Short mmCIF file of C-alpha atoms and ligand atoms in Angstrom, two decimals:
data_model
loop_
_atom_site.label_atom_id
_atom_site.label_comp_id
_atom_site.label_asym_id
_atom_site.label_seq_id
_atom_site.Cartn_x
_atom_site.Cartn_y
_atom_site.Cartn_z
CA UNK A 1289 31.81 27.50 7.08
CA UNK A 1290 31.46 24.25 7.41
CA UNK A 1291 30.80 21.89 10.04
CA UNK A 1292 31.36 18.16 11.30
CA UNK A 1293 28.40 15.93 11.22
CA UNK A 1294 27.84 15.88 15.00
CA UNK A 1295 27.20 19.55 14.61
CA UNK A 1296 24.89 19.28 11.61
CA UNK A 1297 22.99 17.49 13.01
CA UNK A 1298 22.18 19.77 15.74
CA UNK A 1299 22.34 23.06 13.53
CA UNK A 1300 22.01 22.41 9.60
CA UNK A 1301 19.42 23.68 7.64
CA UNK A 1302 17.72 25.51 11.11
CA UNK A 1303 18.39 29.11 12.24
CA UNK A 1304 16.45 31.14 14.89
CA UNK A 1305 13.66 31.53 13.55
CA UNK A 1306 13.08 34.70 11.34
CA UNK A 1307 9.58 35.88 12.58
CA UNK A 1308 9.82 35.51 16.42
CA UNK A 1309 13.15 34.69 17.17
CA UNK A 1310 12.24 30.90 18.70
CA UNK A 1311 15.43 29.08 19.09
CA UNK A 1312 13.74 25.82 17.78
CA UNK A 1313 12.04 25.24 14.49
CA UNK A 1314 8.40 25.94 15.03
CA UNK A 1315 5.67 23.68 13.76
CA UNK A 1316 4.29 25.74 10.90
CA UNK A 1317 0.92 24.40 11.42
CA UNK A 1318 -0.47 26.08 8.59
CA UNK A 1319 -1.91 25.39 5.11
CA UNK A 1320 -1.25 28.01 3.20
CA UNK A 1321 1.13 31.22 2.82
CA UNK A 1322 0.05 34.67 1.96
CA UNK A 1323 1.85 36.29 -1.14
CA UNK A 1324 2.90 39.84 -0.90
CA UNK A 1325 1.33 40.94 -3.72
CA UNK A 1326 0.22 39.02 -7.16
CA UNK A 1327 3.91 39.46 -8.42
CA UNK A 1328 5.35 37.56 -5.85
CA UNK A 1329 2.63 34.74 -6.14
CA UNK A 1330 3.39 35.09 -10.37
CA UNK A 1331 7.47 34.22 -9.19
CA UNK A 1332 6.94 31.67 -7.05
CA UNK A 1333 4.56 29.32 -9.52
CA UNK A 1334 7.25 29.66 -12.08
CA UNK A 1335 10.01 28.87 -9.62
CA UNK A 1336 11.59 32.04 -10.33
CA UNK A 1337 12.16 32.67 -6.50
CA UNK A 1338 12.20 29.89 -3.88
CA UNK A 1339 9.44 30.59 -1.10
CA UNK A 1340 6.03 29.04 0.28
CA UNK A 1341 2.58 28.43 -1.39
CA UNK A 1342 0.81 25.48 0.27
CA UNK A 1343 1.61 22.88 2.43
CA UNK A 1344 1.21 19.95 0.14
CA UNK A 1345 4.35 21.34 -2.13
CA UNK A 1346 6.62 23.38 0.92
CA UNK A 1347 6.21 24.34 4.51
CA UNK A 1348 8.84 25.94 6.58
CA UNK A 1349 8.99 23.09 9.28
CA UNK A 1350 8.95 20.34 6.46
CA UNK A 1351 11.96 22.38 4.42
CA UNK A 1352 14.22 22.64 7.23
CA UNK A 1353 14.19 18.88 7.86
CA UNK A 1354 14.68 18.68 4.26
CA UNK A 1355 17.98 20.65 4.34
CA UNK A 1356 18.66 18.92 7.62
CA UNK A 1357 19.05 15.24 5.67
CA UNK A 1358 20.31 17.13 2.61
CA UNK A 1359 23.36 18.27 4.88
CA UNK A 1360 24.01 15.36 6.61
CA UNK A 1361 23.83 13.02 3.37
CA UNK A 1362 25.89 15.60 1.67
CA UNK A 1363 23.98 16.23 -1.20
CA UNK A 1364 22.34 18.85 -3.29
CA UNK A 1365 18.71 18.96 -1.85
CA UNK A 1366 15.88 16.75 -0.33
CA UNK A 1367 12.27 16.22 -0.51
CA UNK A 1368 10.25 15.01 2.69
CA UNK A 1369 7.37 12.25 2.08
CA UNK A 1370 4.64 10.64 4.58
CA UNK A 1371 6.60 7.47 4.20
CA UNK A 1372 9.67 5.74 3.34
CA UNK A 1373 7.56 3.53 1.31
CA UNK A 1374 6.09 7.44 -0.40
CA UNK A 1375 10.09 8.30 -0.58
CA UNK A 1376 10.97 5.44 -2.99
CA UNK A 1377 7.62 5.90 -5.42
CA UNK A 1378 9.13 9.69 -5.17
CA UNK A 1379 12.48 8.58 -5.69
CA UNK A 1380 11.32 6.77 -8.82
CA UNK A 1381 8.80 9.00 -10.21
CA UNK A 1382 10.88 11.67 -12.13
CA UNK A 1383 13.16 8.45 -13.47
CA UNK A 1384 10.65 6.46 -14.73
CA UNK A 1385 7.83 5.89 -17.57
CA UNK A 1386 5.20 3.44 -18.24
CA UNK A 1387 7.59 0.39 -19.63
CA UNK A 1388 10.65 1.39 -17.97
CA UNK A 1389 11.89 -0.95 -15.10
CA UNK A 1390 14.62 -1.01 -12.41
CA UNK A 1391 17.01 -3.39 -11.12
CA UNK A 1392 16.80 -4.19 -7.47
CA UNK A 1393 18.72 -6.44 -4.61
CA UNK A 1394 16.44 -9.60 -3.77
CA UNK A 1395 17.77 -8.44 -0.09
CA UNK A 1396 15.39 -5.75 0.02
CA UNK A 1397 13.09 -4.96 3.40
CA UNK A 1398 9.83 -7.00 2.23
CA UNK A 1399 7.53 -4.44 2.17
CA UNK A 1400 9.63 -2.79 -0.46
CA UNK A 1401 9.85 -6.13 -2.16
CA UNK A 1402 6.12 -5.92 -2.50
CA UNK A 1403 5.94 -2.40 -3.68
CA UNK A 1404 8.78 -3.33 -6.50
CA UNK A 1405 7.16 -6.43 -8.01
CA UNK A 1406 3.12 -5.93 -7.31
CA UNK A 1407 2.11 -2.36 -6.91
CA UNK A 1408 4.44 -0.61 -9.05
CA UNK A 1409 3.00 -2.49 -11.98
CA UNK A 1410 -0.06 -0.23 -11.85
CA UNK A 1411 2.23 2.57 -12.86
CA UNK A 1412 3.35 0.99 -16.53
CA UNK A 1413 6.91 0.49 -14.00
CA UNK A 1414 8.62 -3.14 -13.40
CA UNK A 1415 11.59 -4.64 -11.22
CA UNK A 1416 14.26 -7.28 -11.77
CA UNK A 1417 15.17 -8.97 -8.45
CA UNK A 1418 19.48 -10.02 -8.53
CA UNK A 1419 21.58 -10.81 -6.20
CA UNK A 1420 23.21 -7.70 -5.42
CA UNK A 1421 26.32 -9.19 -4.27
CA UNK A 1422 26.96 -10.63 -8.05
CA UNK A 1423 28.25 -6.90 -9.86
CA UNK A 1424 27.82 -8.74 -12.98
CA UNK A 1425 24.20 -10.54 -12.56
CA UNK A 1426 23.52 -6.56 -11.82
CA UNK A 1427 25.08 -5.68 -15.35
CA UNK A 1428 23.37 -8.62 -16.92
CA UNK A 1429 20.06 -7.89 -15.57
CA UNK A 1430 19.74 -4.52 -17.16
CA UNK A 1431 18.07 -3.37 -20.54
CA UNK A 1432 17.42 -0.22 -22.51
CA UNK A 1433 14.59 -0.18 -20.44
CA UNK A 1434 16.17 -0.13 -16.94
CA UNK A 1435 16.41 3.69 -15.29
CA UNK A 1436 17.92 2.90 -12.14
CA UNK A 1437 19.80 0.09 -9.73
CA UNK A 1438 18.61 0.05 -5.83
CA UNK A 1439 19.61 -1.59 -3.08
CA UNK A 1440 19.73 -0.99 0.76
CA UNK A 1441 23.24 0.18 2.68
CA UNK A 1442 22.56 -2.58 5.30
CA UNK A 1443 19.84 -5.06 4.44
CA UNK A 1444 16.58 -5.76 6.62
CA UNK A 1445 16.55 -8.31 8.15
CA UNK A 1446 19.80 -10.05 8.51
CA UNK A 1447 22.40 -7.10 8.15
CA UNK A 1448 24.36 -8.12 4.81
CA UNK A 1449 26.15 -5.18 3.38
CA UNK A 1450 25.67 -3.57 -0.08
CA UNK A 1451 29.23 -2.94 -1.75
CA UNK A 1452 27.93 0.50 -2.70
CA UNK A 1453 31.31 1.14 -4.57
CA UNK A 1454 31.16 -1.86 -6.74
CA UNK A 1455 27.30 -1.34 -7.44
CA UNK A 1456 27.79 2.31 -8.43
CA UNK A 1457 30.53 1.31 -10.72
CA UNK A 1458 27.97 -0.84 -12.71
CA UNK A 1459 25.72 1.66 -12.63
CA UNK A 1460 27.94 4.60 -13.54
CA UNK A 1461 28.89 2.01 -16.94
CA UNK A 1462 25.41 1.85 -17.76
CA UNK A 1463 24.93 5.58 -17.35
CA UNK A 1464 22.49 4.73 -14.77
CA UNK A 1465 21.35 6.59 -11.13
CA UNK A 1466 21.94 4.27 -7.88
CA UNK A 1467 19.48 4.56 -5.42
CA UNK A 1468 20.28 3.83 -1.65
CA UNK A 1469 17.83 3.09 0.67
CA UNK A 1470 19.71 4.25 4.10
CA UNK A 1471 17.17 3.54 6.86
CA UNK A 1472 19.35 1.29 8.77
CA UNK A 1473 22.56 2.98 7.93
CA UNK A 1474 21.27 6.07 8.67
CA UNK A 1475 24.27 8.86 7.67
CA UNK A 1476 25.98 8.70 10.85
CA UNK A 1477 27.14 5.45 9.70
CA UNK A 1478 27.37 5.56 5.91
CA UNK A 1479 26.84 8.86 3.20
CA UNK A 1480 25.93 6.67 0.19
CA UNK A 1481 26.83 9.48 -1.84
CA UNK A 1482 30.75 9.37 -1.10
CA UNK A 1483 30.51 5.77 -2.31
CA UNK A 1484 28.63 6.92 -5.80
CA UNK A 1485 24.89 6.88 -5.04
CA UNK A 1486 22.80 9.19 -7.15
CA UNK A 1487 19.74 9.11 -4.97
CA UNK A 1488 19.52 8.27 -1.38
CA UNK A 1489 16.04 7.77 0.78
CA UNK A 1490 15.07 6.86 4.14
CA UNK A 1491 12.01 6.09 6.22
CA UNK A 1492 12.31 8.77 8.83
CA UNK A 1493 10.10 6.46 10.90
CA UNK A 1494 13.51 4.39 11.80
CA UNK A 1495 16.39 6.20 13.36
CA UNK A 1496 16.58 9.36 11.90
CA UNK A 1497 13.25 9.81 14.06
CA UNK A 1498 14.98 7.49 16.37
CA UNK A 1499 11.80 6.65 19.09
CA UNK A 1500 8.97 5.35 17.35
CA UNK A 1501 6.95 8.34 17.16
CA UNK A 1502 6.91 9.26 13.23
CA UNK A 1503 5.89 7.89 10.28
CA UNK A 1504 7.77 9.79 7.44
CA UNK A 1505 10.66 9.59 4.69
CA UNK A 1506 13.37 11.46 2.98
CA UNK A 1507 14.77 11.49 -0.87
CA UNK A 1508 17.91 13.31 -1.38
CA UNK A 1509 19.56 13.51 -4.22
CA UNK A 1510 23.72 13.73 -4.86
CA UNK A 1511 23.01 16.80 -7.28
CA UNK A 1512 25.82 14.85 -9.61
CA UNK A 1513 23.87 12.80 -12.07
CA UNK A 1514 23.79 14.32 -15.33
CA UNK A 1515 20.04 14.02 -16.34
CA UNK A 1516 20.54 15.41 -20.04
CA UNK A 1517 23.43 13.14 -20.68
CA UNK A 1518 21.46 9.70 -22.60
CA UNK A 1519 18.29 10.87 -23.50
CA UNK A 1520 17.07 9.04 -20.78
CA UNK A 1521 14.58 11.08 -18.58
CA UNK A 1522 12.36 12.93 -20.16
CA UNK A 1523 10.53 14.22 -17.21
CA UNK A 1524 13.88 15.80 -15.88
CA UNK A 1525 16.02 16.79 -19.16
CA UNK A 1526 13.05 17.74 -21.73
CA UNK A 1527 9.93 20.20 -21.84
CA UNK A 1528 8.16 18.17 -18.74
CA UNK A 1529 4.09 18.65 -19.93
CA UNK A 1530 3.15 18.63 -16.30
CA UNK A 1531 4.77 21.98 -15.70
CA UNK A 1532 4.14 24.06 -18.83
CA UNK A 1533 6.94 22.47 -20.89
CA UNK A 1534 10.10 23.55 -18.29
CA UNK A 1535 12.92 21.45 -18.74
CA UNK A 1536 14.34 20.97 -14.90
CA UNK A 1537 17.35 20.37 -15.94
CA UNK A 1538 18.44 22.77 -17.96
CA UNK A 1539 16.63 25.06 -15.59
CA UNK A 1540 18.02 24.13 -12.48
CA UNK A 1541 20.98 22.28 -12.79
CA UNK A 1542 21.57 20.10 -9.09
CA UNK A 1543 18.87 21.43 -7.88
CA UNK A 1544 16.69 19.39 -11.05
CA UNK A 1545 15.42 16.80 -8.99
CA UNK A 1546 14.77 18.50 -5.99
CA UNK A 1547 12.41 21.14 -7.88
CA UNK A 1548 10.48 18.63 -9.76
CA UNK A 1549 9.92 15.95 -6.77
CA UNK A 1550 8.32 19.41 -5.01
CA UNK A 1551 6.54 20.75 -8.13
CA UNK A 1552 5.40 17.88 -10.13
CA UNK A 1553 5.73 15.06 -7.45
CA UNK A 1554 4.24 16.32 -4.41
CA UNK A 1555 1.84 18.26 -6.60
CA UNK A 1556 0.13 15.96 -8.07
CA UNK A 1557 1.05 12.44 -5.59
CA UNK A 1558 0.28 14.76 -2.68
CA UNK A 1559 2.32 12.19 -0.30
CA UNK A 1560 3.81 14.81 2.09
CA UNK A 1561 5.12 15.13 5.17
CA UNK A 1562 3.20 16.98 8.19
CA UNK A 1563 4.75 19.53 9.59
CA UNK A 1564 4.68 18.43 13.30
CA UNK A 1565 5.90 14.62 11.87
CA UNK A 1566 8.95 17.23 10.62
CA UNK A 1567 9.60 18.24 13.89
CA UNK A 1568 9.69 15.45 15.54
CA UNK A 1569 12.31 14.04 13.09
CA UNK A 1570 14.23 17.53 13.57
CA UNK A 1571 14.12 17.05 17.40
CA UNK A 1572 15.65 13.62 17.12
CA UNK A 1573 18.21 13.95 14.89
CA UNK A 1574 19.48 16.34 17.25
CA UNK A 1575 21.03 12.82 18.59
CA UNK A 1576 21.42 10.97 15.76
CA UNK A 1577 25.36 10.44 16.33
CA UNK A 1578 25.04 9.72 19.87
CA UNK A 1579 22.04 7.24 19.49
CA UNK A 1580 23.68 5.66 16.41
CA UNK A 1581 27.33 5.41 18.70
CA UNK A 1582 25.55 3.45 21.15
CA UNK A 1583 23.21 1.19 18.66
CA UNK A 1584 26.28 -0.26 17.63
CA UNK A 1585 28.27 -1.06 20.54
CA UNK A 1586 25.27 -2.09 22.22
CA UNK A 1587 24.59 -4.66 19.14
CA UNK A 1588 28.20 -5.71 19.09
CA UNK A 1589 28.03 -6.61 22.86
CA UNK A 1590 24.99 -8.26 22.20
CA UNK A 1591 26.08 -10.21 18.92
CA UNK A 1592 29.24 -11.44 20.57
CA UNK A 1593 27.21 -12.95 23.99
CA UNK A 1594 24.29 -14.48 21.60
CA UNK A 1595 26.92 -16.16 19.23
CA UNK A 1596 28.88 -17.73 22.41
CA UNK A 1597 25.80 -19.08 23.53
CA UNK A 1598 25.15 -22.74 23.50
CA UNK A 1599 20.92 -22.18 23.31
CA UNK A 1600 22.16 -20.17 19.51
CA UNK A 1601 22.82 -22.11 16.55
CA UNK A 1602 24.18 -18.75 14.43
CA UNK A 1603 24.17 -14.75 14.93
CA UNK A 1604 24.06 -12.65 11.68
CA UNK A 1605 25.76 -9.27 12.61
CA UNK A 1606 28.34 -8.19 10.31
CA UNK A 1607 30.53 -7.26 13.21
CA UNK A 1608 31.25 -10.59 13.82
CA UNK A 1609 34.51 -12.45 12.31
CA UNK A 1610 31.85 -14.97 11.28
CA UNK A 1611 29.98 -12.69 8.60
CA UNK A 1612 30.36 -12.88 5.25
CA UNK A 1613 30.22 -9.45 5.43
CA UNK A 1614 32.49 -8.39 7.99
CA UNK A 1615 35.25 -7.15 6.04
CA UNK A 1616 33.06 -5.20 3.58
CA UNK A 1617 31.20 -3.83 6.62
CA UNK A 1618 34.82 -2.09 7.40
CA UNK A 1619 34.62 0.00 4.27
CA UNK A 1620 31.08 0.73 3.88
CA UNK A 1621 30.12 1.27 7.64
CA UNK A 1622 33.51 1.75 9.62
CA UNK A 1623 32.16 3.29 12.36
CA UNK A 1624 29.75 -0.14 13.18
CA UNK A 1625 27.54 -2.30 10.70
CA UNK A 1626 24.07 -0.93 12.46
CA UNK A 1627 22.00 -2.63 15.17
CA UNK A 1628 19.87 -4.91 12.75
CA UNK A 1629 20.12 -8.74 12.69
CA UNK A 1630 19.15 -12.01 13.46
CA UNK A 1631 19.32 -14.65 15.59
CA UNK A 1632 18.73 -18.24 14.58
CA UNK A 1633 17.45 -20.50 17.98
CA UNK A 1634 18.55 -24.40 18.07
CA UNK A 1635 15.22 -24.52 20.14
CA UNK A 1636 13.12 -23.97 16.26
CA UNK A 1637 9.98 -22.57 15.59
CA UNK A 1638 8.52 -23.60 18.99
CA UNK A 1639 11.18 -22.17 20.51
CA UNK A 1640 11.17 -18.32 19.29
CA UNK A 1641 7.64 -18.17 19.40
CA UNK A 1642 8.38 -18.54 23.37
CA UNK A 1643 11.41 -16.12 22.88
CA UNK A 1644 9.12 -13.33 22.01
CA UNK A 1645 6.32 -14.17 24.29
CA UNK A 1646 8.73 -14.69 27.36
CA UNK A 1647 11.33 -11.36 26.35
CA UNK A 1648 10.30 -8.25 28.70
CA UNK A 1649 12.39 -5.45 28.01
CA UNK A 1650 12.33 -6.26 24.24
CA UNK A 1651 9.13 -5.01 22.27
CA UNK A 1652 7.78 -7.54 20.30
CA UNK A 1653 6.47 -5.46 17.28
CA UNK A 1654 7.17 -4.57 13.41
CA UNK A 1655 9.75 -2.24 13.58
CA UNK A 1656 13.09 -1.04 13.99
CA UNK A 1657 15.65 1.87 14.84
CA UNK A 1658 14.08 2.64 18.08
CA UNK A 1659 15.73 3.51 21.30
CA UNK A 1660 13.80 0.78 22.68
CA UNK A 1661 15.07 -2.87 21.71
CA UNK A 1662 12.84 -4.93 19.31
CA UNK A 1663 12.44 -7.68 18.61
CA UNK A 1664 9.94 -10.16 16.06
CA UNK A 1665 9.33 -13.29 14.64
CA UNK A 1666 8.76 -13.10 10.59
CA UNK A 1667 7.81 -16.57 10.64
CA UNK A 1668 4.85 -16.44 12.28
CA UNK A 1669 3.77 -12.60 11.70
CA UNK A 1670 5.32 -11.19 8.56
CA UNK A 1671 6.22 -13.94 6.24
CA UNK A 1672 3.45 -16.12 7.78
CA UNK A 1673 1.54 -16.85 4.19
CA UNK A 1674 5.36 -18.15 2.88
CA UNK A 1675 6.08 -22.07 2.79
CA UNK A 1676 8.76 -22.59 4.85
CA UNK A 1677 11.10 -23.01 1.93
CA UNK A 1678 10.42 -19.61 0.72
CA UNK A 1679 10.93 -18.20 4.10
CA UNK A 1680 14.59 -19.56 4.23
CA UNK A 1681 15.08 -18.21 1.26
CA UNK A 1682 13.84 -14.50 1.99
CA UNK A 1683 16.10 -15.09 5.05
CA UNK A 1684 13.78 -15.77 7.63
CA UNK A 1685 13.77 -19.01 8.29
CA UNK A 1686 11.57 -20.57 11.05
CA UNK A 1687 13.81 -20.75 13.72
CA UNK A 1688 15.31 -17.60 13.62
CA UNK A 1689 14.00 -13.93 15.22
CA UNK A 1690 15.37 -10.63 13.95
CA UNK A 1691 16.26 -8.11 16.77
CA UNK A 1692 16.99 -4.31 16.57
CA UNK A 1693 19.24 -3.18 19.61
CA UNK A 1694 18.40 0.09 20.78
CA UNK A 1695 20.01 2.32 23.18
CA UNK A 1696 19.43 0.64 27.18
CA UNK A 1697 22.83 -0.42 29.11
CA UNK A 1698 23.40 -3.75 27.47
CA UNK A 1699 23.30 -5.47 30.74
CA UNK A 1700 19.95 -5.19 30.92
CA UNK A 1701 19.56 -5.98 27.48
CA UNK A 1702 21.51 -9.33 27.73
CA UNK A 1703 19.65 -9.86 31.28
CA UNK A 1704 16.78 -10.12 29.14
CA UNK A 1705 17.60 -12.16 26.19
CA UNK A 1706 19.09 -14.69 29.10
CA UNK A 1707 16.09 -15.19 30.54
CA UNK A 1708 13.62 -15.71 27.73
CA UNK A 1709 16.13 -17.94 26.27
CA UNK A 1710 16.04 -20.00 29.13
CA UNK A 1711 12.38 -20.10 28.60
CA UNK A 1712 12.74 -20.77 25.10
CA UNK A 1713 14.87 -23.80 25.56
C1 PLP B 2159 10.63 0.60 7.33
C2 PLP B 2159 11.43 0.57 6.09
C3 PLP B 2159 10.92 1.09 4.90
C4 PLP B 2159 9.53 1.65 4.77
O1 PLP B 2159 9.39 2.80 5.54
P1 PLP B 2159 7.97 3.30 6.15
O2 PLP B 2159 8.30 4.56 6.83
O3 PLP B 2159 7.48 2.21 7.06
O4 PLP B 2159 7.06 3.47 4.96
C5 PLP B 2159 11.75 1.07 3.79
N1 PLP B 2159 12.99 0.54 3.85
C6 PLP B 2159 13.51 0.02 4.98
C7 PLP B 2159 14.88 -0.53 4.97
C8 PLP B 2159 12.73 0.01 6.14
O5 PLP B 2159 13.25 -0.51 7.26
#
C-alpha cells in the first residue's frame, strides 16, 4: 500500500519495533551485532542477505532514517553520512576516479564551493564552475572526463531556482547522473527525482532535522541510472577490487549504489551517521510537511512586507513577481520556493552590521532550516577574506543579509525585523 507524503513521513521505513515492541525507533546505541552462527556472519560479508555487522557500515536506527528519506525522495535506497558535506564526497565516490571531474552550478552553498574546487583535488577529482541557468554552457563544459552535473534545488543564499528538468535533459544526452543537493528544498517541496535527478543528498542538519540539533546528511539514489550502460564507472559496473572483484551492478541492480556507498564507502571513509543523530532526524521529520507549510508562508509574508519597505533597496525570494525566478519556482517548487533569501539594506554595510546586532528574535548565526528564524551577514563573517567585488559576485554583496524564516507567527517575526531596521537606518 502506499501512502501520501504527510504519512511517510510519520510512518515510512519504521515499524514497532521487532524486539520489544517500542512504538518509536530506538537508539541502537550499539557497536556491533552478534551473528547467529558463522554462516550467517559468511552471508552477510558477501551481501548475500541484508542484516547488521557494525555500526560504521549499518545500524538499525541509522537504516530506518535511511528508508525514511529513501521513501519520501522516492527512490531506490539511501545511505546516511555525519554530514551533508560527507553526503556529497559519498555521493561522488562510487562515480568518480583520479582524473575524472564534474560539472557544477557557480550558485552552490560556499562551503560546497570549497569542497568542489580545493579539497577534492586531493582525491585525483576536479570541478567546472557554469552558470547553471545556461543548459548549453552546462553541455559545453563537459568532457570525456566529466561523471556527473550538480547543482542545488534552491540555491544558498539568495533562493534562485535550478530548472532541474532542463539540467537533467543535458545530462541524460551526455549519459551522465544529476546530482541534487535538496537541503533547502527539502522533499516536501521538491522530489528531484520526478524532475530526472539520478542522485539526490541533503544535510540533515537543515530541515529534515528541522531545529538545530543534528549534524548529519543523506544520499539517495533514483535506482534508474543505468551504471553498465558507457563504460563509465568502473567501481559500480565492473569487478570493484575493493570488494573481492563484485560487480554492484550486475549484482544488485537499483539497489547498486546503495550497497556499495554501505560496503565500500562507509567501509573504508568511515563518515557515518550516529545512531542517536538518526533519531533525532527521525523525530523531526515526523513534521517535515507541517514545518515546511509554514516556512513558506511565513517567508512569503515576510518577503512581501521587506520588499514594500522604503529602509529595502531589493528582496530576493522567488515568490515574489520581482524574481527572475518566480515562474520557474511554480514548476519546480509549487507548493512555495523555501524560506531562504536575502535582503539587500539601502542603509550598506554599516547598516546590516546594526541589523544583526539590533534583531532579537532572529539568531544571528551560520545556519539555516531551523524553526527558529536566522539570520547573518556573509560580508563580514563568511565571505569576509573576499574583495568586495568578489562578494557581489558570489551574491553577497555588502549591503545585503541572508535570512532563513522559520516557523514563529510572522507578526512577531516582522515586529522584529521593524525594529532593528529602524535601528539600522
Ligand atoms: C549546510 C549545507 C550543506 C553542508 O551540510 P553540513 O551538514 O553542514 O555538512 C550543503 N549544502 C547546502 C545547501 C547546505 O545548506
Amino acid at each position: 500500500m502506499t501512502h501520501a507524503f504527510d504519512t511517510l513521513c510519520i510512518h515510512a521505513g519504521t515499524a514497532p519495533d521487532p524486539a520489544t515492541g517500542a512504538r518509536q525507533v530506538p537508539i541502537y546505541q550499539s557497536t556491533a551485532f552478534v551473528f547467529r552462527d558463522a554462516d550467517h556472519a559468511a552471508k552477510l560479508f558477501n551481501l548475500a542477505e541484508v542484516g547488521y555487522i557494525y555500526s560504521r557500515l549499518t545500524n538499525p536506527t541509522v537504516s530506518a532514517l535511511a528508508a525514511r528519506v529513501a521513501a519520501l525522495e522516492g527512490g531506490a535506497g539511501a545511505v546516511c553520512c555525519s554530514s551533508g558535506h560527507a553526503a556529497q564526497i559519498m555521493a561522488l565516490f562510487p562515480l568518480m576516479q583520479p582524473g575524472t571531474n564534474i560539472v557544477a552550478s557557480t550558485r552552490l552553498y560556499g562551503g560546497t564551493i570549497q569542497q568542489f574546487t580545493n579539497t577534492i583535488r586531493k582525491f585525483g577529482w576536479s570541478a567546472k564552475l557554469v552558470d547553471f541557468d545556461d543548459p548549453k554552457a552546462i553541455a559545453a563544459a563537459i568532457d570525456d572526463n566529466t561523471r556527473a552535473l550538480f547543482c542545488e534545488t534552491i540555491c544558498n543564499p539568495g533562493g534562485a531556482i535550478s530548472d532541474l528538468d532542463a539540467i537533467a535533459r543535458v545530462a541524460n544526452h551526455a549519459g551522465l547522473p544529476l546530482i541534487v543537493d535538496n537541503t533547502t528544498a527539502s522533499p516536501y517541496l521538491c522530489r528531484p527525482i520526478e524532475h530526472g535527478a539520478t542522485l539526490v543528498v541533503h544535510s540533515a542538519t537543515k530541515y529534515l532535522t528541522g531545529n538545530g540539533t543534528v549534524t548529519g546528511g543523506v544520499v539517495v539514489d533514483s535506482g534508474k541510472f543505468d551504471w553498465s550502460a558507457s563504460g563509465k564507472f568502473p567501481s559500480l559496473a565492473a569487478p570493484e577490487p575493493a570488494y573481492h572483484g563484485l560487480n554492484f551492478h550486475a549484482a544488485l541492480g537499483a539497489m547498486a549504489f546503495t550497497f556499495h556507498s554501505i560496503a565500500v564507502g562507509l567501509r573504508d571513509l568511515g563518515m557515518t551517521m550516529n545512531p542517536q543523530g538518526a533519531h533525532y532526524t527521525l523525530m523531526g521529520i515526523e513534521t517535515l510537511a507541517l514545518r515546511m507549510q509554514r516556512h513558506v508562508e511565513n517567508a512569503q509574508m515576510v518577503a512581501e512586507w521587506l520588499e514594500s519597505d522604503p529602509r529595502v533597496a531589493s528582496v530576493t525570494y522567488p515568490g515574489l513577481k520581482s524574481s527572475p525566478y518566480h515562474q520557474l519556482a511554480k514548476m519546480i517548487t509549487p507548493k512555495g520556493p523555501g524560506a531562504l533569501f536575502t535582503v539587500a539594506l539601502k542603509s550598506g554595510y554599516e547598516g546590516c552590521v546594526k541589523l544583526v546586532d539590533s534583531l532579537k528574535l532572529f539568531s544571528h548565526v551560520a545556519n539555516l532550516g531551523d524553526t527558529r528564524s536566522l539570520v547573518i551577514h556573509p560580508a563580514s563573517t563568511t565571505h569576509r577574506q573576499l574583495s568586495p567585488e568578489q562578494r557581489a559576485s558570489a551574491g553577497a554583496a555588502d549591503n545585503m543579509v541572508r535570512l532563513s524564516i522559520g516557523i514563529e507567527d510572522p507578526r512577531d517575526i516582522i515586529a522584529d525585523l521593524d525594529q532593528a531596521l529602524n535601528a539600522s537606518a
